[in-house]
CSV table of C-alpha atoms and ligand atoms in Angstrom, one decimal:
chain,number,residue,atom,x,y,z
A,1,MET,CA,34.5,-49.6,-9.2
A,2,SER,CA,32.4,-49.4,-6.1
A,3,ALA,CA,28.7,-48.4,-6.5
A,4,ALA,CA,28.0,-44.7,-6.8
A,5,GLU,CA,25.1,-42.9,-5.1
A,6,VAL,CA,23.6,-39.6,-5.4
A,7,THR,CA,22.4,-38.4,-2.1
A,8,VAL,CA,23.2,-34.8,-2.1
A,9,ALA,CA,21.6,-31.7,-3.4
A,10,SER,CA,22.7,-28.5,-4.9
A,11,GLY,CA,21.3,-25.0,-4.2
A,12,ARG,CA,17.9,-25.9,-5.7
A,13,GLU,CA,14.9,-26.4,-3.5
A,14,VAL,CA,14.8,-30.1,-2.7
A,15,SER,CA,12.6,-32.6,-1.0
A,16,THR,CA,13.2,-33.5,2.6
A,17,ASP,CA,11.6,-36.9,2.3
A,18,PRO,CA,13.9,-39.3,4.0
A,19,THR,CA,13.0,-42.2,1.6
A,20,PRO,CA,13.9,-42.1,-2.1
A,21,ALA,CA,11.0,-42.6,-4.4
A,22,LEU,CA,13.1,-45.0,-6.3
A,23,GLU,CA,16.4,-46.5,-5.3
A,24,ALA,CA,18.5,-49.2,-7.1
A,25,THR,CA,21.8,-50.7,-6.1
A,26,GLY,CA,24.4,-52.8,-8.0
A,27,LEU,CA,22.5,-52.8,-11.2
A,28,THR,CA,24.4,-54.8,-13.8
A,29,GLN,CA,23.3,-55.8,-17.2
A,30,HIS,CA,25.4,-58.0,-19.3
A,31,PHE,CA,23.8,-58.8,-22.8
A,32,ARG,CA,24.8,-62.1,-24.4
A,33,VAL,CA,26.6,-61.8,-27.7
A,34,ARG,CA,25.6,-64.2,-30.4
A,35,GLY,CA,27.4,-65.0,-33.6
A,36,ARG,CA,31.1,-64.3,-34.6
A,37,ALA,CA,31.3,-61.1,-32.6
A,38,GLY,CA,31.2,-63.1,-29.4
A,39,ARG,CA,34.1,-65.5,-30.0
A,40,ALA,CA,37.1,-65.1,-28.0
A,41,ARG,CA,35.6,-62.2,-26.0
A,42,SER,CA,34.8,-61.7,-22.3
A,43,ARG,CA,32.4,-64.2,-20.9
A,44,ASN,CA,29.9,-64.5,-18.1
A,45,ARG,CA,29.8,-67.1,-15.4
A,46,ARG,CA,28.5,-69.8,-17.9
A,47,GLY,CA,31.3,-69.0,-20.3
A,48,ARG,CA,29.2,-67.1,-22.8
A,49,PRO,CA,30.4,-63.8,-24.4
A,50,VAL,CA,28.7,-60.7,-23.1
A,51,VAL,CA,28.3,-56.9,-23.6
A,52,HIS,CA,29.0,-54.9,-20.3
A,53,ALA,CA,26.2,-52.6,-20.9
A,54,VAL,CA,25.7,-51.5,-17.2
A,55,ASP,CA,28.3,-52.5,-14.4
A,56,ASP,CA,27.4,-52.0,-10.8
A,57,VAL,CA,25.4,-48.7,-10.8
A,58,SER,CA,23.5,-47.5,-7.9
A,59,ILE,CA,21.1,-44.5,-8.0
A,60,LYS,CA,18.5,-42.8,-5.8
A,61,LEU,CA,15.7,-40.7,-7.3
A,62,TRP,CA,13.9,-38.3,-4.9
A,63,ALA,CA,10.4,-36.7,-5.1
A,64,GLY,CA,10.7,-33.2,-6.3
A,65,ARG,CA,14.1,-33.5,-7.6
A,66,VAL,CA,15.6,-34.0,-11.1
A,67,THR,CA,18.6,-36.4,-11.4
A,68,ALA,CA,20.4,-36.4,-14.6
A,69,VAL,CA,22.4,-39.4,-16.1
A,70,VAL,CA,25.0,-38.0,-18.7
A,71,GLY,CA,27.1,-39.9,-21.1
A,72,GLU,CA,27.9,-40.5,-24.7
A,73,SER,CA,26.3,-43.1,-26.9
A,74,GLY,CA,27.1,-46.6,-25.6
A,75,SER,CA,27.7,-45.3,-22.0
A,76,GLY,CA,24.7,-47.4,-20.7
A,77,LYS,CA,22.6,-44.5,-19.7
A,78,SER,CA,19.5,-45.6,-21.8
A,79,THR,CA,19.8,-49.2,-20.6
A,80,LEU,CA,19.8,-48.0,-17.0
A,81,ALA,CA,16.5,-46.2,-17.7
A,82,ARG,CA,15.1,-49.3,-19.2
A,83,ILE,CA,16.1,-51.4,-16.1
A,84,LEU,CA,14.6,-48.9,-13.8
A,85,ALA,CA,11.4,-49.0,-16.0
A,86,ARG,CA,11.5,-52.9,-15.7
A,87,MET,CA,11.5,-53.1,-19.5
A,88,ILE,CA,14.6,-55.3,-19.4
A,89,THR,CA,15.6,-57.8,-16.6
A,90,PRO,CA,19.1,-56.9,-15.4
A,91,SER,CA,21.7,-59.6,-14.7
A,92,SER,CA,21.8,-58.5,-11.0
A,93,GLY,CA,21.0,-55.6,-8.7
A,94,ARG,CA,18.3,-54.5,-6.1
A,95,LEU,CA,15.3,-52.1,-6.4
A,96,TRP,CA,13.1,-50.3,-4.0
A,97,LEU,CA,10.0,-48.2,-4.7
A,98,ASP,CA,9.0,-45.9,-1.9
A,99,GLY,CA,11.2,-47.9,0.4
A,100,ARG,CA,9.7,-51.3,-0.5
A,101,ALA,CA,11.8,-54.0,-2.0
A,102,THR,CA,10.6,-54.6,-5.6
A,103,PRO,CA,11.5,-57.4,-8.1
A,104,LEU,CA,13.6,-56.2,-11.0
A,105,SER,CA,12.1,-58.7,-13.6
A,106,ALA,CA,10.5,-57.3,-16.7
A,107,GLY,CA,7.8,-60.0,-16.7
A,108,ARG,CA,4.9,-60.7,-14.4
A,109,GLY,CA,4.1,-58.0,-11.8
A,110,ALA,CA,5.9,-55.3,-13.9
A,111,ARG,CA,2.6,-53.7,-15.0
A,112,ALA,CA,1.5,-52.4,-11.5
A,113,TYR,CA,5.0,-51.2,-11.1
A,114,ARG,CA,4.9,-49.2,-14.4
A,115,ASN,CA,1.9,-47.4,-13.1
A,116,LYS,CA,4.2,-45.8,-10.7
A,117,VAL,CA,7.3,-45.6,-12.8
A,118,GLN,CA,6.6,-44.1,-16.3
A,119,LEU,CA,9.2,-44.0,-19.2
A,120,ILE,CA,9.2,-41.0,-21.6
A,121,LEU,CA,10.8,-42.1,-24.8
A,122,GLN,CA,13.1,-40.1,-27.0
A,123,ASP,CA,11.1,-40.1,-30.2
A,124,PRO,CA,7.5,-38.7,-29.6
A,125,PHE,CA,6.7,-39.4,-33.3
A,126,SER,CA,6.8,-43.2,-32.7
A,127,SER,CA,5.7,-43.3,-29.1
A,128,LEU,CA,2.0,-42.4,-30.1
A,129,ASN,CA,-0.2,-44.5,-32.4
A,130,PRO,CA,-0.5,-42.6,-35.6
A,131,ILE,CA,-4.0,-43.6,-36.4
A,132,HIS,CA,-5.7,-42.6,-33.2
A,133,SER,CA,-6.5,-39.1,-31.8
A,134,VAL,CA,-5.1,-37.4,-28.7
A,135,ARG,CA,-8.4,-38.2,-27.0
A,136,TYR,CA,-8.1,-41.9,-27.7
A,137,GLN,CA,-4.5,-42.0,-26.6
A,138,LEU,CA,-5.1,-40.3,-23.2
A,139,SER,CA,-8.4,-42.2,-22.5
A,140,ARG,CA,-6.8,-45.5,-22.9
A,141,PRO,CA,-4.6,-45.5,-19.8
A,142,LEU,CA,-7.4,-43.7,-17.8
A,143,ARG,CA,-9.9,-46.5,-18.7
A,144,ILE,CA,-7.5,-49.5,-18.4
A,145,HIS,CA,-6.3,-48.5,-15.0
A,146,LYS,CA,-9.7,-47.4,-13.9
A,147,MET,CA,-8.3,-43.9,-13.0
A,148,VAL,CA,-11.8,-42.2,-13.5
A,149,GLY,CA,-15.4,-43.1,-14.3
A,150,SER,CA,-16.9,-42.4,-17.7
A,151,GLU,CA,-18.8,-39.4,-16.5
A,152,GLU,CA,-15.5,-37.9,-15.3
A,153,LEU,CA,-13.5,-38.7,-18.4
A,154,ASP,CA,-13.8,-35.5,-20.4
A,155,ASP,CA,-12.7,-33.4,-17.3
A,156,ALA,CA,-9.8,-35.7,-16.7
A,157,LEU,CA,-8.6,-35.5,-20.5
A,158,GLU,CA,-8.9,-31.6,-20.2
A,159,SER,CA,-6.9,-31.6,-17.0
A,160,LEU,CA,-4.2,-33.8,-18.5
A,161,LEU,CA,-3.7,-31.5,-21.3
A,162,GLU,CA,-3.7,-28.4,-19.1
A,163,ARG,CA,-1.0,-30.0,-17.0
A,164,VAL,CA,1.3,-30.2,-20.0
A,165,LYS,CA,0.3,-26.8,-21.2
A,166,LEU,CA,-1.7,-27.7,-24.2
A,167,THR,CA,-4.4,-25.2,-24.0
A,168,PRO,CA,-7.2,-24.8,-24.7
A,169,PRO,CA,-7.6,-28.6,-24.4
A,170,SER,CA,-10.6,-28.6,-27.0
A,171,GLN,CA,-8.1,-27.5,-29.7
A,172,TYR,CA,-5.9,-30.6,-29.4
A,173,LEU,CA,-8.2,-33.5,-28.2
A,174,ASP,CA,-9.4,-34.6,-31.6
A,175,LYS,CA,-6.2,-34.1,-33.5
A,176,LEU,CA,-4.2,-36.9,-34.9
A,177,PRO,CA,-0.4,-37.2,-34.2
A,178,HIS,CA,0.6,-36.0,-37.7
A,179,GLU,CA,-1.3,-32.8,-37.0
A,180,LEU,CA,0.9,-31.9,-34.1
A,181,SER,CA,4.4,-30.6,-33.9
A,182,GLY,CA,7.1,-32.6,-32.3
A,183,GLY,CA,6.9,-30.5,-29.1
A,184,GLN,CA,3.2,-30.9,-28.9
A,185,LEU,CA,3.5,-34.7,-29.5
A,186,GLN,CA,6.1,-34.9,-26.6
A,187,ARG,CA,3.7,-33.0,-24.3
A,188,VAL,CA,0.9,-35.5,-25.3
A,189,ALA,CA,3.3,-38.4,-24.5
A,190,ILE,CA,4.1,-36.9,-21.1
A,191,ALA,CA,0.3,-36.3,-20.5
A,192,ARG,CA,-0.1,-40.1,-21.1
A,193,CYS,CA,2.4,-40.9,-18.6
A,194,LEU,CA,0.7,-38.6,-16.0
A,195,ALA,CA,-2.7,-40.4,-16.6
A,196,VAL,CA,-1.8,-43.0,-14.2
A,197,GLU,CA,-0.6,-40.7,-11.5
A,198,PRO,CA,3.0,-41.9,-11.4
A,199,ARG,CA,5.6,-41.3,-8.7
A,200,VAL,CA,8.5,-41.3,-11.0
A,201,LEU,CA,9.2,-40.1,-14.6
A,202,LEU,CA,12.1,-41.6,-16.5
A,203,ALA,CA,12.8,-39.3,-19.3
A,204,ASP,CA,15.1,-40.9,-21.9
A,205,GLU,CA,16.7,-38.0,-24.1
A,206,PRO,CA,13.2,-36.4,-24.1
A,207,VAL,CA,14.3,-33.5,-26.3
A,208,SER,CA,17.0,-34.8,-28.5
A,209,MET,CA,14.7,-35.4,-31.4
A,210,LEU,CA,13.0,-32.0,-31.2
A,211,ASP,CA,14.0,-28.7,-32.8
A,212,VAL,CA,16.3,-26.7,-30.7
A,213,SER,CA,13.6,-23.9,-30.4
A,214,ILE,CA,11.3,-26.1,-28.5
A,215,ARG,CA,13.6,-28.0,-26.3
A,216,LEU,CA,13.6,-25.5,-23.5
A,217,GLY,CA,9.8,-25.5,-23.2
A,218,ILE,CA,9.9,-29.4,-22.7
A,219,LEU,CA,12.6,-29.1,-20.1
A,220,ASN,CA,10.7,-26.3,-18.3
A,221,LEU,CA,7.6,-28.5,-18.3
A,222,LEU,CA,9.5,-31.5,-16.7
A,223,GLU,CA,11.0,-29.2,-14.0
A,224,GLU,CA,7.6,-27.6,-13.3
A,225,LEU,CA,5.9,-31.1,-12.9
A,226,CYS,CA,8.8,-32.3,-10.8
A,227,HIS,CA,8.2,-29.6,-8.3
A,228,ALA,CA,4.6,-28.9,-8.5
A,229,GLU,CA,3.5,-32.6,-8.3
A,230,SER,CA,6.4,-33.9,-6.3
A,231,LEU,CA,7.6,-36.3,-9.1
A,232,ALA,CA,11.0,-37.9,-9.0
A,233,VAL,CA,12.5,-37.4,-12.4
A,234,LEU,CA,15.3,-39.1,-14.1
A,235,TYR,CA,16.7,-37.1,-17.0
A,236,VAL,CA,18.9,-39.1,-19.6
A,237,THR,CA,21.0,-37.1,-21.8
A,238,HIS,CA,24.4,-36.6,-23.6
A,239,ASP,CA,24.3,-32.9,-22.9
A,240,LEU,CA,25.9,-31.7,-19.7
A,241,ALA,CA,24.6,-28.1,-20.3
A,242,SER,CA,21.0,-29.2,-20.2
A,243,ALA,CA,21.7,-31.4,-17.2
A,244,ARG,CA,23.2,-28.4,-15.4
A,245,TYR,CA,20.0,-26.3,-16.4
A,246,LEU,CA,17.4,-28.9,-15.3
A,247,ALA,CA,18.9,-31.3,-12.7
A,248,THR,CA,19.7,-31.2,-9.1
A,249,ASP,CA,22.0,-34.1,-9.2
A,250,VAL,CA,24.1,-35.6,-11.9
A,251,LEU,CA,25.6,-39.0,-12.6
A,252,VAL,CA,28.2,-39.4,-15.4
A,253,MET,CA,28.5,-42.8,-17.1
A,254,TYR,CA,31.3,-44.0,-19.2
A,255,ALA,CA,31.4,-47.5,-20.7
A,256,GLY,CA,28.7,-48.9,-18.4
A,257,GLN,CA,30.0,-47.4,-15.2
A,258,VAL,CA,29.4,-44.4,-13.1
A,259,VAL,CA,32.7,-42.3,-13.1
A,260,GLU,CA,31.4,-39.2,-11.3
A,261,SER,CA,28.4,-38.0,-9.3
A,262,GLY,CA,27.3,-35.1,-7.2
A,263,PRO,CA,25.3,-31.8,-7.3
A,264,ALA,CA,24.7,-30.6,-10.9
A,265,ALA,CA,26.5,-27.4,-10.2
A,266,ALA,CA,29.6,-28.9,-8.7
A,267,VAL,CA,29.9,-31.6,-11.4
A,268,VAL,CA,29.6,-29.1,-14.2
A,269,ASP,CA,31.5,-26.2,-12.8
A,270,THR,CA,34.4,-28.2,-11.2
A,271,PRO,CA,34.5,-31.6,-12.8
A,272,ALA,CA,36.6,-34.1,-11.0
A,273,HIS,CA,36.9,-36.9,-13.6
A,274,PRO,CA,38.9,-36.5,-16.9
A,275,TYR,CA,36.0,-37.8,-18.8
A,276,THR,CA,33.5,-35.2,-17.5
A,277,GLN,CA,36.1,-32.7,-18.3
A,278,LEU,CA,36.2,-34.2,-21.9
A,279,LEU,CA,32.5,-34.0,-22.1
A,280,LEU,CA,32.5,-30.2,-21.2
A,281,SER,CA,35.3,-29.4,-23.5
A,282,ALA,CA,33.3,-30.9,-26.4
A,283,ALA,CA,30.1,-29.1,-25.5
A,284,ALA,CA,29.2,-26.2,-27.7
A,285,ASP,CA,30.2,-22.8,-26.1
A,286,PRO,CA,29.2,-19.6,-27.9
A,287,GLU,CA,31.7,-17.6,-25.9
A,288,ARG,CA,34.7,-19.8,-26.8
A,289,GLU,CA,37.0,-18.4,-29.4
A,290,GLY,CA,38.3,-20.9,-32.0
A,291,PRO,CA,38.0,-24.7,-31.7
A,292,ALA,CA,37.2,-26.6,-28.6
A,293,GLU,CA,40.2,-27.9,-26.6
A,294,LEU,CA,39.5,-31.6,-26.2
A,295,THR,CA,41.2,-32.9,-23.0
A,296,THR,CA,41.6,-36.4,-24.5
A,297,SER,CA,44.6,-38.3,-25.9
A,298,GLY,CA,42.2,-39.3,-28.7
A,299,GLY,CA,40.6,-42.7,-29.4
A,300,ALA,CA,37.1,-44.0,-29.5
A,301,PRO,CA,34.7,-45.3,-26.8
A,302,PRO,CA,35.9,-48.9,-25.9
A,303,SER,CA,34.3,-52.1,-26.9
A,304,LEU,CA,31.8,-53.2,-24.2
A,305,ILE,CA,32.4,-56.8,-25.2
A,306,ASP,CA,36.0,-56.6,-24.2
A,307,PRO,CA,36.4,-53.4,-22.1
A,308,PRO,CA,39.9,-52.2,-21.2
A,309,ALA,CA,41.3,-53.5,-17.9
A,310,GLY,CA,41.8,-51.1,-15.0
A,311,CYS,CA,40.1,-47.8,-15.6
A,312,ARG,CA,38.0,-48.0,-18.8
A,313,PHE,CA,38.8,-44.6,-19.8
A,314,HIS,CA,42.6,-45.0,-19.8
A,315,PRO,CA,43.2,-45.4,-23.5
A,316,ARG,CA,41.6,-41.9,-24.0
A,317,CYS,CA,42.8,-40.3,-20.9
A,318,PRO,CA,45.5,-37.5,-21.1
A,319,HIS,CA,46.5,-38.1,-17.4
A,320,ALA,CA,46.7,-41.9,-17.6
A,321,MET,CA,49.3,-43.5,-15.4
A,322,PRO,CA,50.6,-47.1,-15.3
A,323,ILE,CA,48.2,-48.0,-12.4
A,324,CYS,CA,45.3,-47.0,-14.6
A,325,ALA,CA,45.7,-49.8,-17.0
A,326,ILE,CA,45.9,-52.4,-14.2
A,327,ALA,CA,43.5,-51.5,-11.4
A,328,ASN,CA,40.0,-50.1,-11.5
A,329,PRO,CA,39.9,-46.9,-9.4
A,330,PRO,CA,37.5,-46.8,-6.4
A,331,MET,CA,34.8,-44.1,-6.2
A,332,LEU,CA,36.1,-41.5,-3.8
A,333,ASP,CA,34.9,-38.4,-2.1
A,334,VAL,CA,36.5,-35.3,-3.8
A,335,SER,CA,34.4,-32.8,-1.9
A,336,PRO,CA,31.7,-33.3,0.8
A,337,ASP,CA,29.0,-33.9,-2.0
A,338,GLN,CA,31.0,-34.9,-5.1
A,339,ARG,CA,32.6,-38.2,-6.0
A,340,ALA,CA,34.8,-39.5,-8.7
A,341,ALA,CA,36.4,-42.8,-9.8
A,342,CYS,CA,39.9,-41.7,-10.8
A,343,TRP,CA,43.5,-42.5,-9.4
A,344,LEU,CA,44.3,-38.9,-9.5
A,345,HIS,CA,42.3,-38.4,-6.4
A,346,VAL,CA,44.2,-41.1,-4.4
A,347,ASP,CA,47.4,-40.1,-2.7
A,348,PRO,CA,50.4,-41.6,-4.7
A,349,ALA,CA,51.6,-43.3,-1.5
A,350,ASP,CA,48.2,-45.1,-1.2
A,351,ARG,CA,47.9,-46.3,-4.8
A,352,PRO,CA,48.6,-49.9,-5.5
A,353,LYS,CA,52.2,-50.5,-6.5
A,354,VAL,CA,53.0,-51.1,-10.1
A,355,SER,CA,56.0,-53.0,-11.5
A,356,GLU,CA,58.7,-51.0,-13.4
A,357,GLY,CA,57.9,-52.4,-16.8
A,358,ALA,CA,54.1,-51.5,-16.7
A,359,LYS,CA,53.0,-48.8,-19.2
A,360,ALA,CA,49.9,-46.7,-19.2
B,401,LIG,FE1,42.6,-41.1,-16.4
B,401,LIG,FE2,43.7,-42.8,-14.7
B,401,LIG,FE3,41.9,-41.2,-13.8
B,401,LIG,FE4,41.2,-43.2,-15.4
B,401,LIG,S1,42.0,-43.4,-13.3
B,401,LIG,S2,40.4,-41.1,-15.5
B,401,LIG,S3,43.0,-43.3,-16.7
B,401,LIG,S4,43.8,-40.6,-14.6
């Protein structure tokens, strides 16, 4: 599949900055498999078995816009976020921060990069040190990165808590993590990210561990920070409905590949790929009477050690054709802004010819 790019905006207010805050092309991450699981499986160029976690993914994140990456467990969306945070070194790909080419390695040089690109983790309970107060957790990045002098520290701490709507700040500064709710902890974790004045926030399922009643508050906070502080935000989620609510653009990932991309409204309201249609049909809908109609022929997500040939979704796709099991579909424009990788969008006369005996 050719690389997918999100370069279009929906009806939301968007940045006119011609340069993406963060851009990556051709990101590929193949993890080596050790032990018995790796025998007789797909192998990398050195003949070693690998997990195809992310394959040829390209993405652009813009200041003042939220881009959502949506997919089920194992689709590669969290691995993508960690590659963009330079927490893991991918097998291949290229990266630009504010238009400047940047190494992708997780090693030396990554610390200065992470000042600009901060990762918000899924679990706020484990992302903060349980034995230190909020004051300590927020002071540390301010001091280490010399963001303020000691005489300005108290004002900076109060300002951070006000930016994440924990007010009055004096009520929270000396609390320990166990004295805060999950939503308050996630706000402190976001404040800690803001301490180093980042350009990009990578939010890896930031509300999935929180009570339903407080999720909306965190999503609204991310949207407000994105617009008010001109941050580029990546929102990783398995929930298309929340992506529609929060994001300007959406990428849908399946088995390590991008299968659809475009403005959030278009992808959610008129999905072009059968997998996106499956995600939508499986989403909770209070207005639907009776059980959800799953647009799938059944089956489970494929093995990423030995992914299916052709379209990786073909074993589960109700529209699968013989060509789907043989050739990977190209990413195609299905509307001016929306793209999908599916043979259904290729004129039958233009599809590769398949021999009579081939089956879907
Ligand atoms: Fe289904 Fe074929 Fe489209 Fe894949 S390419 S989503 S198998 S119709």
